[in-house]
PDB file of C-alpha atoms and ligand atoms in Angstrom:
ATOM      1  CA  MET A 238       0.437  -0.037   0.461  1.00 91.00           C
ATOM      2  CA  LYS A 239       1.726   3.627  -0.596  1.00 95.00           C
ATOM      3  CA  ILE A 240       0.656   6.303   0.818  1.00 97.00           C
ATOM      4  CA  GLU A 241       0.597   9.845  -0.548  1.00 97.00           C
ATOM      5  CA  VAL A 242       0.498  13.064   1.590  1.00 98.00           C
ATOM      6  CA  PHE A 243      -1.085  15.922  -0.084  1.00 98.00           C
ATOM      7  CA  LEU A 244      -0.113  18.870   1.981  1.00 97.00           C
ATOM      8  CA  THR A 245      -2.846  21.393   0.356  1.00 95.00           C
ATOM      9  CA  GLY A 246      -5.540  20.431  -1.027  1.00 91.00           C
ATOM     10  CA  GLN A 247      -6.924  22.653  -3.631  1.00 86.00           C
ATOM     11  CA  THR A 248      -4.634  22.021  -6.297  1.00 87.00           C
ATOM     12  CA  LEU A 249      -5.207  18.631  -6.136  1.00 94.00           C
ATOM     13  CA  THR A 250      -6.554  16.863  -9.844  1.00 96.00           C
ATOM     14  CA  ASP A 251      -8.297  14.268 -10.944  1.00 97.00           C
ATOM     15  CA  GLU A 252      -5.732  12.114 -11.856  1.00 97.00           C
ATOM     16  CA  ASP A 253      -4.071  12.406  -7.899  1.00 97.00           C
ATOM     17  CA  VAL A 254      -6.714  10.499  -6.842  1.00 97.00           C
ATOM     18  CA  ARG A 255      -8.366   8.265  -9.539  1.00 97.00           C
ATOM     19  CA  GLY A 256      -7.735   4.623  -8.378  1.00 97.00           C
ATOM     20  CA  TYR A 257      -6.804   5.392  -4.506  1.00 98.00           C
ATOM     21  CA  THR A 258      -8.013   6.232  -0.824  1.00 98.00           C
ATOM     22  CA  VAL A 259      -8.238   8.981   0.041  1.00 98.00           C
ATOM     23  CA  VAL A 260      -8.527  10.945   3.625  1.00 98.00           C
ATOM     24  CA  VAL A 261      -9.025  14.489   3.071  1.00 98.00           C
ATOM     25  CA  ILE A 262      -8.333  15.872   7.004  1.00 98.00           C
ATOM     26  CA  ASP A 263      -9.081  19.652   8.301  1.00 98.00           C
ATOM     27  CA  VAL A 264      -8.985  19.588  11.338  1.00 98.00           C
ATOM     28  CA  LEU A 265      -9.821  22.711  12.410  1.00 97.00           C
ATOM     29  CA  ARG A 266     -12.804  22.231  11.935  1.00 97.00           C
ATOM     30  CA  THR A 267     -15.247  21.122   8.330  1.00 98.00           C
ATOM     31  CA  SER A 268     -13.679  17.409   8.687  1.00 98.00           C
ATOM     32  CA  SER A 269     -14.520  17.512  12.732  1.00 98.00           C
ATOM     33  CA  THR A 270     -17.817  19.020  12.159  1.00 98.00           C
ATOM     34  CA  ILE A 271     -18.794  16.218   9.579  1.00 98.00           C
ATOM     35  CA  ALA A 272     -17.767  13.655  11.918  1.00 98.00           C
ATOM     36  CA  THR A 273     -19.347  15.467  15.036  1.00 98.00           C
ATOM     37  CA  ALA A 274     -22.567  16.805  12.897  1.00 98.00           C
ATOM     38  CA  LEU A 275     -23.569  12.287  11.137  1.00 98.00           C
ATOM     39  CA  SER A 276     -22.755  11.057  14.992  1.00 98.00           C
ATOM     40  CA  ASN A 277     -25.266  12.683  15.809  1.00 98.00           C
ATOM     41  CA  GLY A 278     -27.786  12.382  13.395  1.00 97.00           C
ATOM     42  CA  ALA A 279     -27.445  14.186  10.748  1.00 97.00           C
ATOM     43  CA  ARG A 280     -28.925  12.640   7.253  1.00 96.00           C
ATOM     44  CA  ALA A 281     -26.293  13.813   5.329  1.00 96.00           C
ATOM     45  CA  VAL A 282     -23.927  16.722   4.940  1.00 98.00           C
ATOM     46  CA  VAL A 283     -23.538  17.825   0.967  1.00 97.00           C
ATOM     47  CA  PRO A 284     -19.609  19.940   0.646  1.00 97.00           C
ATOM     48  CA  VAL A 285     -20.095  23.134  -1.556  1.00 96.00           C
ATOM     49  CA  ALA A 286     -17.199  25.285  -2.767  1.00 89.00           C
ATOM     50  CA  ASP A 287     -19.394  27.880  -3.352  1.00 89.00           C
ATOM     51  CA  MET A 288     -22.915  30.578  -1.727  1.00 87.00           C
ATOM     52  CA  ALA A 289     -24.654  29.981  -5.299  1.00 89.00           C
ATOM     53  CA  GLU A 290     -24.081  26.865  -4.741  1.00 90.00           C
ATOM     54  CA  ALA A 291     -25.514  26.315  -1.166  1.00 90.00           C
ATOM     55  CA  GLY A 292     -28.446  28.787  -2.275  1.00 89.00           C
ATOM     56  CA  LYS A 293     -29.260  26.629  -5.384  1.00 92.00           C
ATOM     57  CA  ILE A 294     -29.117  23.277  -3.082  1.00 90.00           C
ATOM     58  CA  ALA A 295     -31.078  24.415  -0.620  1.00 89.00           C
ATOM     59  CA  ALA A 296     -33.870  26.063  -2.899  1.00 91.00           C
ATOM     60  CA  ASN A 297     -34.692  22.213  -4.535  1.00 90.00           C
ATOM     61  CA  LEU A 298     -34.846  21.516  -0.919  1.00 89.00           C
ATOM     62  CA  ASP A 299     -38.209  20.925   1.372  1.00 91.00           C
ATOM     63  CA  GLN A 300     -37.432  24.192   3.882  1.00 89.00           C
ATOM     64  CA  ALA A 301     -38.082  22.174   7.020  1.00 93.00           C
ATOM     65  CA  SER A 302     -35.364  19.043   5.756  1.00 95.00           C
ATOM     66  CA  PHE A 303     -32.275  20.931   5.541  1.00 96.00           C
ATOM     67  CA  LEU A 304     -29.763  23.332   7.787  1.00 97.00           C
ATOM     68  CA  MET A 305     -27.280  25.940   5.759  1.00 97.00           C
ATOM     69  CA  GLY A 306     -23.279  25.769   7.409  1.00 97.00           C
ATOM     70  CA  GLY A 307     -20.384  26.683   6.683  1.00 97.00           C
ATOM     71  CA  GLU A 308     -17.964  30.327   7.775  1.00 96.00           C
ATOM     72  CA  ARG A 309     -15.491  32.543   5.807  1.00 95.00           C
ATOM     73  CA  GLY A 310     -13.010  33.972   8.073  1.00 92.00           C
ATOM     74  CA  GLY A 311     -13.942  30.794  10.568  1.00 94.00           C
ATOM     75  CA  LYS A 312     -17.403  33.381  11.276  1.00 96.00           C
ATOM     76  CA  LYS A 313     -20.669  31.715  10.554  1.00 97.00           C
ATOM     77  CA  ILE A 314     -21.995  32.702   7.120  1.00 96.00           C
ATOM     78  CA  GLU A 315     -24.234  36.327   7.266  1.00 95.00           C
ATOM     79  CA  GLY A 316     -27.548  34.218   6.902  1.00 94.00           C
ATOM     80  CA  TYR A 317     -26.804  30.920   7.691  1.00 96.00           C
ATOM     81  CA  HIS A 318     -27.823  28.555  10.120  1.00 97.00           C
ATOM     82  CA  LEU A 319     -24.826  27.514  11.609  1.00 98.00           C
ATOM     83  CA  GLY A 320     -21.778  27.963  11.388  1.00 98.00           C
ATOM     84  CA  ASN A 321     -18.104  26.111  11.413  1.00 98.00           C
ATOM     85  CA  SER A 322     -18.412  24.971  14.771  1.00 98.00           C
ATOM     86  CA  PRO A 323     -18.685  21.970  15.723  1.00 98.00           C
ATOM     87  CA  LEU A 324     -20.519  22.114  18.721  1.00 98.00           C
ATOM     88  CA  GLU A 325     -23.040  24.149  16.905  1.00 98.00           C
ATOM     89  CA  TYR A 326     -23.926  20.480  14.970  1.00 98.00           C
ATOM     90  CA  ASP A 327     -26.105  19.040  18.571  1.00 98.00           C
ATOM     91  CA  ARG A 328     -28.107  16.048  17.412  1.00 98.00           C
ATOM     92  CA  ALA A 329     -31.080  18.321  19.168  1.00 98.00           C
ATOM     93  CA  THR A 330     -30.034  20.701  15.872  1.00 98.00           C
ATOM     94  CA  VAL A 331     -29.293  18.595  13.058  1.00 98.00           C
ATOM     95  CA  GLU A 332     -30.516  14.886  13.754  1.00 98.00           C
ATOM     96  CA  GLY A 333     -32.204  13.648  10.547  1.00 97.00           C
ATOM     97  CA  LYS A 334     -31.324  17.448   8.408  1.00 97.00           C
ATOM     98  CA  THR A 335     -29.166  17.606   5.354  1.00 97.00           C
ATOM     99  CA  ILE A 336     -26.730  20.607   6.081  1.00 97.00           C
ATOM    100  CA  ILE A 337     -25.494  21.895   3.201  1.00 97.00           C
ATOM    101  CA  LEU A 338     -21.677  22.905   4.512  1.00 98.00           C
ATOM    102  CA  ASN A 339     -19.703  25.689   2.784  1.00 97.00           C
ATOM    103  CA  THR A 340     -16.214  26.318   4.551  1.00 96.00           C
ATOM    104  CA  THR A 341     -13.015  28.583   2.816  1.00 93.00           C
ATOM    105  CA  ASN A 342     -10.953  25.351   2.404  1.00 94.00           C
ATOM    106  CA  GLY A 343     -12.626  21.913   3.665  1.00 96.00           C
ATOM    107  CA  THR A 344     -15.867  21.308   1.666  1.00 97.00           C
ATOM    108  CA  SER A 345     -13.471  22.729  -1.404  1.00 95.00           C
ATOM    109  CA  ALA A 346     -10.496  19.873  -0.315  1.00 96.00           C
ATOM    110  CA  ILE A 347     -13.685  17.449  -0.797  1.00 97.00           C
ATOM    111  CA  LEU A 348     -15.040  18.563  -3.951  1.00 97.00           C
ATOM    112  CA  HIS A 349     -11.446  18.828  -5.243  1.00 96.00           C
ATOM    113  CA  ALA A 350     -11.074  14.528  -4.540  1.00 97.00           C
ATOM    114  CA  ARG A 351     -14.465  13.084  -5.249  1.00 96.00           C
ATOM    115  CA  GLU A 352     -12.959  11.282  -8.300  1.00 97.00           C
ATOM    116  CA  ALA A 353     -11.007   9.177  -6.266  1.00 97.00           C
ATOM    117  CA  GLU A 354     -12.767   5.377  -5.523  1.00 97.00           C
ATOM    118  CA  HIS A 355     -13.381   6.243  -1.842  1.00 97.00           C
ATOM    119  CA  LEU A 356     -13.415   8.925  -0.052  1.00 97.00           C
ATOM    120  CA  VAL A 357     -13.850   9.862   3.261  1.00 98.00           C
ATOM    121  CA  VAL A 358     -13.063  12.392   5.469  1.00 98.00           C
ATOM    122  CA  GLY A 359     -10.751  12.394   8.629  1.00 98.00           C
ATOM    123  CA  SER A 360      -9.956  13.599  11.709  1.00 98.00           C
ATOM    124  CA  PHE A 361      -8.337  13.590  15.135  1.00 98.00           C
ATOM    125  CA  LEU A 362     -12.178  12.844  16.162  1.00 98.00           C
ATOM    126  CA  ASN A 363     -11.845   9.571  13.442  1.00 98.00           C
ATOM    127  CA  ALA A 364      -8.866   8.759  13.082  1.00 98.00           C
ATOM    128  CA  GLY A 365      -8.994   4.921  13.950  1.00 98.00           C
ATOM    129  CA  ARG A 366     -11.791   4.327  12.007  1.00 97.00           C
ATOM    130  CA  VAL A 367     -10.139   5.748   9.135  1.00 98.00           C
ATOM    131  CA  VAL A 368      -7.026   4.084   9.494  1.00 98.00           C
ATOM    132  CA  ASP A 369      -9.245   0.840   9.917  1.00 97.00           C
ATOM    133  CA  PHE A 370     -10.853   2.171   6.741  1.00 97.00           C
ATOM    134  CA  ALA A 371      -7.717   2.182   4.279  1.00 98.00           C
ATOM    135  CA  ARG A 372      -6.489  -1.150   5.316  1.00 97.00           C
ATOM    136  CA  GLU A 373      -9.477  -3.299   5.355  1.00 96.00           C
ATOM    137  CA  LYS A 374      -9.569  -1.727   1.726  1.00 97.00           C
ATOM    138  CA  GLY A 375      -6.069  -2.346   1.170  1.00 97.00           C
ATOM    139  CA  ARG A 376      -5.766   0.072  -1.844  1.00 97.00           C
ATOM    140  CA  ASP A 377      -3.299   3.125  -2.142  1.00 98.00           C
ATOM    141  CA  VAL A 378      -3.910   5.354  -0.311  1.00 98.00           C
ATOM    142  CA  ALA A 379      -3.913  10.403  -0.308  1.00 98.00           C
ATOM    143  CA  LEU A 380      -4.434  11.668   2.646  1.00 98.00           C
ATOM    144  CA  VAL A 381      -5.104  15.232   1.633  1.00 98.00           C
ATOM    145  CA  CYS A 382      -4.699  18.334   4.631  1.00 98.00           C
ATOM    146  CA  ALA A 383      -6.814  21.043   3.347  1.00 97.00           C
ATOM    147  CA  GLY A 384      -4.802  23.737   5.100  1.00 94.00           C
ATOM    148  CA  TRP A 385      -5.769  27.820   4.831  1.00 92.00           C
ATOM    149  CA  ARG A 386      -5.752  29.206   2.227  1.00 89.00           C
ATOM    150  CA  ASN A 387      -2.559  27.431   0.380  1.00 90.00           C
ATOM    151  CA  ARG A 388      -0.563  26.846   3.178  1.00 94.00           C
ATOM    152  CA  ILE A 389       0.295  24.623   4.985  1.00 96.00           C
ATOM    153  CA  SER A 390      -1.572  23.398   8.356  1.00 97.00           C
ATOM    154  CA  LEU A 391      -0.170  22.070  10.955  1.00 97.00           C
ATOM    155  CA  GLU A 392      -3.251  21.044  12.383  1.00 98.00           C
ATOM    156  CA  ASP A 393      -4.685  18.965   9.162  1.00 98.00           C
ATOM    157  CA  THR A 394       0.223  17.890   8.736  1.00 98.00           C
ATOM    158  CA  LEU A 395      -0.264  16.060  12.264  1.00 98.00           C
ATOM    159  CA  CYS A 396      -3.328  15.147  11.842  1.00 98.00           C
ATOM    160  CA  ALA A 397      -2.181  12.847   9.011  1.00 98.00           C
ATOM    161  CA  GLY A 398       1.039  12.276  10.307  1.00 98.00           C
ATOM    162  CA  LEU A 399      -0.643  10.349  13.240  1.00 98.00           C
ATOM    163  CA  MET A 400      -2.863   8.399  10.679  1.00 98.00           C
ATOM    164  CA  LEU A 401       1.226   7.301   8.855  1.00 98.00           C
ATOM    165  CA  HIS A 402       2.285   6.256  12.373  1.00 98.00           C
ATOM    166  CA  ARG A 403      -1.015   4.075  12.985  1.00 98.00           C
ATOM    167  CA  LEU A 404      -0.464   2.025   8.605  1.00 98.00           C
ATOM    168  CA  TRP A 405       3.112   1.776   9.500  1.00 97.00           C
ATOM    169  CA  GLU A 406       2.545   0.711  12.698  1.00 97.00           C
ATOM    170  CA  GLY A 407       4.858   3.134  13.988  1.00 96.00           C
ATOM    171  CA  ARG A 408       8.847   1.945  11.295  1.00 96.00           C
ATOM    172  CA  GLU A 409       8.465   4.475   8.428  1.00 96.00           C
ATOM    173  CA  PRO A 410       8.825   2.841   5.584  1.00 96.00           C
ATOM    174  CA  ALA A 411      12.556   2.676   4.155  1.00 94.00           C
ATOM    175  CA  ALA A 412      11.034   4.822  -0.005  1.00 94.00           C
ATOM    176  CA  VAL A 413       8.056   7.294   1.552  1.00 96.00           C
ATOM    177  CA  SER A 414       7.513  10.979  -0.526  1.00 97.00           C
ATOM    178  CA  ASP A 415       8.956  13.699   1.076  1.00 97.00           C
ATOM    179  CA  SER A 416       5.326  15.204   2.616  1.00 98.00           C
ATOM    180  CA  ALA A 417       5.240  12.337   3.793  1.00 98.00           C
ATOM    181  CA  HIS A 418       8.043  11.627   5.936  1.00 98.00           C
ATOM    182  CA  ILE A 419       7.200  15.716   7.050  1.00 98.00           C
ATOM    183  CA  ALA A 420       3.690  14.379   8.355  1.00 98.00           C
ATOM    184  CA  PHE A 421       5.429  11.673  10.093  1.00 98.00           C
ATOM    185  CA  THR A 422       8.498  13.620  10.914  1.00 98.00           C
ATOM    186  CA  LEU A 423       6.214  16.145  12.915  1.00 98.00           C
ATOM    187  CA  PHE A 424       3.746  13.820  14.628  1.00 98.00           C
ATOM    188  CA  ARG A 425       6.983  11.889  16.060  1.00 97.00           C
ATOM    189  CA  ASN A 426       8.696  15.107  17.669  1.00 97.00           C
ATOM    190  CA  ASP A 427       4.804  16.351  18.713  1.00 96.00           C
ATOM    191  CA  GLY A 428       2.936  13.627  18.355  1.00 94.00           C
ATOM    192  CA  GLY A 429       3.622  13.628  22.335  1.00 94.00           C
ATOM    193  CA  ASN A 430       2.044  15.980  23.313  1.00 93.00           C
ATOM    194  CA  LEU A 431      -0.909  16.966  20.581  1.00 93.00           C
ATOM    195  CA  HIS A 432      -3.423  19.649  22.662  1.00 90.00           C
ATOM    196  CA  GLU A 433      -0.060  21.932  23.351  1.00 92.00           C
ATOM    197  CA  ALA A 434       1.680  21.180  19.102  1.00 95.00           C
ATOM    198  CA  ILE A 435      -2.433  22.932  17.935  1.00 93.00           C
ATOM    199  CA  GLU A 436      -1.966  25.996  20.570  1.00 93.00           C
ATOM    200  CA  HIS A 437       0.276  27.952  19.111  1.00 93.00           C
ATOM    201  CA  CYS A 438      -0.684  26.724  14.906  1.00 94.00           C
ATOM    202  CA  ASN A 439      -2.118  30.016  13.111  1.00 95.00           C
ATOM    203  CA  HIS A 440      -5.165  28.568  12.683  1.00 95.00           C
ATOM    204  CA  ALA A 441      -6.307  27.823  16.620  1.00 94.00           C
ATOM    205  CA  GLN A 442      -4.775  31.773  16.913  1.00 94.00           C
ATOM    206  CA  ARG A 443      -7.228  32.841  14.543  1.00 93.00           C
ATOM    207  CA  LEU A 444     -10.023  30.795  16.480  1.00 94.00           C
ATOM    208  CA  SER A 445      -9.478  32.514  20.094  1.00 94.00           C
ATOM    209  CA  GLU A 446      -9.008  35.770  18.159  1.00 94.00           C
ATOM    210  CA  ILE A 447     -12.740  35.304  17.491  1.00 93.00           C
ATOM    211  CA  GLY A 448     -13.901  32.960  20.742  1.00 94.00           C
ATOM    212  CA  LEU A 449     -13.738  30.005  19.168  1.00 94.00           C
ATOM    213  CA  HIS A 450     -11.004  28.756  21.220  1.00 93.00           C
ATOM    214  CA  ALA A 451     -13.691  25.157  22.879  1.00 94.00           C
ATOM    215  CA  ASP A 452     -13.573  24.104  19.732  1.00 96.00           C
ATOM    216  CA  LEU A 453     -10.030  23.201  19.658  1.00 95.00           C
ATOM    217  CA  ASN A 454     -10.294  21.530  23.363  1.00 94.00           C
ATOM    218  CA  TYR A 455     -13.226  19.291  21.020  1.00 97.00           C
ATOM    219  CA  CYS A 456     -10.942  19.081  17.679  1.00 97.00           C
ATOM    220  CA  THR A 457      -7.764  17.482  19.860  1.00 96.00           C
ATOM    221  CA  ARG A 458      -9.433  14.362  21.160  1.00 97.00           C
ATOM    222  CA  VAL A 459      -8.284  11.915  19.572  1.00 97.00           C
ATOM    223  CA  ASP A 460     -10.862   8.323  18.105  1.00 98.00           C
ATOM    224  CA  ALA A 461     -13.350  10.147  20.354  1.00 98.00           C
ATOM    225  CA  LEU A 462     -15.709   9.936  17.181  1.00 97.00           C
ATOM    226  CA  PRO A 463     -15.649   6.265  15.899  1.00 94.00           C
ATOM    227  CA  VAL A 464     -17.470   7.278  12.369  1.00 96.00           C
ATOM    228  CA  LEU A 465     -16.671   7.597   9.354  1.00 97.00           C
ATOM    229  CA  PRO A 466     -18.030  10.154   7.042  1.00 98.00           C
ATOM    230  CA  CYS A 467     -17.344   8.396   2.810  1.00 97.00           C
ATOM    231  CA  PHE A 468     -18.722  10.116   0.059  1.00 97.00           C
ATOM    232  CA  ASP A 469     -20.911   8.527  -1.860  1.00 94.00           C
ATOM    233  CA  ASP A 470     -24.278  10.112  -4.684  1.00 89.00           C
ATOM    234  CA  SER A 471     -21.931  14.642  -4.393  1.00 93.00           C
ATOM    235  CA  ARG A 472     -22.757  13.547   0.026  1.00 96.00           C
ATOM    236  CA  LEU A 473     -21.593  12.703   2.651  1.00 97.00           C
ATOM    237  CA  VAL A 474     -22.955   9.993   4.574  1.00 96.00           C
ATOM    238  CA  LEU A 475     -22.112   7.280   7.605  1.00 97.00           C
ATOM    239  CA  TYR A 476     -20.533   4.434   5.904  1.00 94.00           C
ATOM    240  CA  PRO A 477     -21.586   1.177   8.570  1.00 81.00           C
ATOM    241  CA  PRO A 478     -20.051   0.003  11.032  1.00 59.00           C
ATOM    242  CA  PRO A 479     -17.693  -2.166  11.880  1.00 54.00           C
ATOM    243  CA  GLY A 480     -19.689  -5.636  11.625  1.00 56.00           C
ATOM    244  CA  GLU A 481     -22.337  -4.708   9.155  1.00 57.00           C
ATOM    245  CA  ASP A 482     -22.499  -7.365   6.721  1.00 50.00           C
ATOM    246  CA  ARG A 483     -23.439  -4.874   4.390  1.00 45.00           C
ATOM    247  CA  PRO A 484     -20.258  -3.584   2.011  1.00 49.00           C
ATOM    248  CA  GLY A 485     -22.468  -0.799   0.532  1.00 47.00           C
ATOM    249  CA  LEU A 486     -23.388   2.535   2.435  1.00 50.00           C
ATOM    250  CA  THR A 487     -26.343   3.841   4.578  1.00 43.00           C
ATOM    251  CA  ARG A 488     -28.119   5.950   2.645  1.00 41.00           C
ATOM    252  CA  PRO A 489     -30.502   8.247   3.558  1.00 45.00           C
ATOM    253  CA  ALA A 490     -33.626   7.916   2.614  1.00 46.00           C
ATOM    254  CA  PRO A 491     -34.353  10.563  -0.400  1.00 46.00           C
ATOM    255  CA  VAL A 492     -34.784  14.234   1.447  1.00 46.00           C
ATOM    256  CA  GLU A 493     -38.715  15.438   0.255  1.00 47.00           C
ATOM    257  CA  ARG A 494     -38.710  17.537  -2.622  1.00 45.00           C
ATOM    258  CA  ALA A 495     -39.743  20.749  -2.292  1.00 50.00           C
ATOM    259  CA  THR A 496     -42.971  21.625  -4.267  1.00 49.00           C
ATOM    260  CA  PRO A 497     -43.847  23.761  -6.893  1.00 43.00           C
ATOM    261  CA  ASN A 498     -45.552  26.311  -5.081  1.00 47.00           C
ATOM    262  CA  ALA A 499     -48.630  26.212  -6.750  1.00 41.00           C
ATOM    263  CA  ALA A 500     -49.851  29.882  -9.189  1.00 37.00           C
TER     264      ALA A 500
HETATM  265  C1  LIG B 883     -11.683  26.152   6.638  1.00 89.19           C
HETATM  266  O1  LIG B 883     -12.615  25.201   5.775  1.00 89.19           O
HETATM  267  O2  LIG B 883     -10.872  26.033   6.272  1.00 89.19           O
HETATM  268  C2  LIG B 883     -12.222  25.283   7.965  1.00 89.19           C
HETATM  269  O3  LIG B 883     -12.148  24.398   8.548  1.00 89.19           O
HETATM  270  C3  LIG B 883     -11.862  26.819   7.940  1.00 89.19           C
HETATM  271  C4  LIG B 883     -13.007  27.441   9.776  1.00 89.19           C
HETATM  272  O4  LIG B 883     -13.636  26.422  10.087  1.00 89.19           O
HETATM  273  O5  LIG B 883     -12.442  27.860  10.515  1.00 89.19           O
END
């Protein structure tokens, strides 16, 4: 199993992901939000790249069936129901709903990877489920760090390093890519004190400046949410829990379409 690491997700091409098991990692906070929403009973999460697309999808759905979530600059987009703090996506809020999610880097990184053979969303919260899935599929793996505005995010790279450490059982192979070596070495250096390392990353500073420091504590709880968001038919749904015999996906019931207004 070859493992590639992309340190930012905005320049990913279809050729980079075709045939691969792809894990999109956006620790602060898109991946953590998606895992939390699905874990709390959201029917599905539809990642969109921009507000126009979000509006188009929403216009065709029954108003009671969905919530619009997302951020720009870390803050809730005006007019949306929710921002991008996973703490907003509690069961009382999201159960049974389809979430249309629009964020700065995370959702576009997911959409850049949609030609993957298998596309899942990874974070510290569900790292164990992601590693088990990658092993189960046995395909070459691409760990795609969303990054931030085409820059490397320390927290995403650290999370990729954690996954590498587990997939390689702690021993780095002789021949690995430079980006995989960087991620693995970063985790070997900082993995023993993850929370401290992330407290000082750029994105943590940005979130603290807008009063969202609580998200850091939440998003750095390793293996706290053993769920696997899997991309299927343009939406993210929960992959069946281990042991279920169905190899397919847990497909949500079709969402009621808004009935056209009577003329
Ligand atoms: C992103 O998509 O860049 C992040 O998730 C932004 C954020 O939630 O702060």
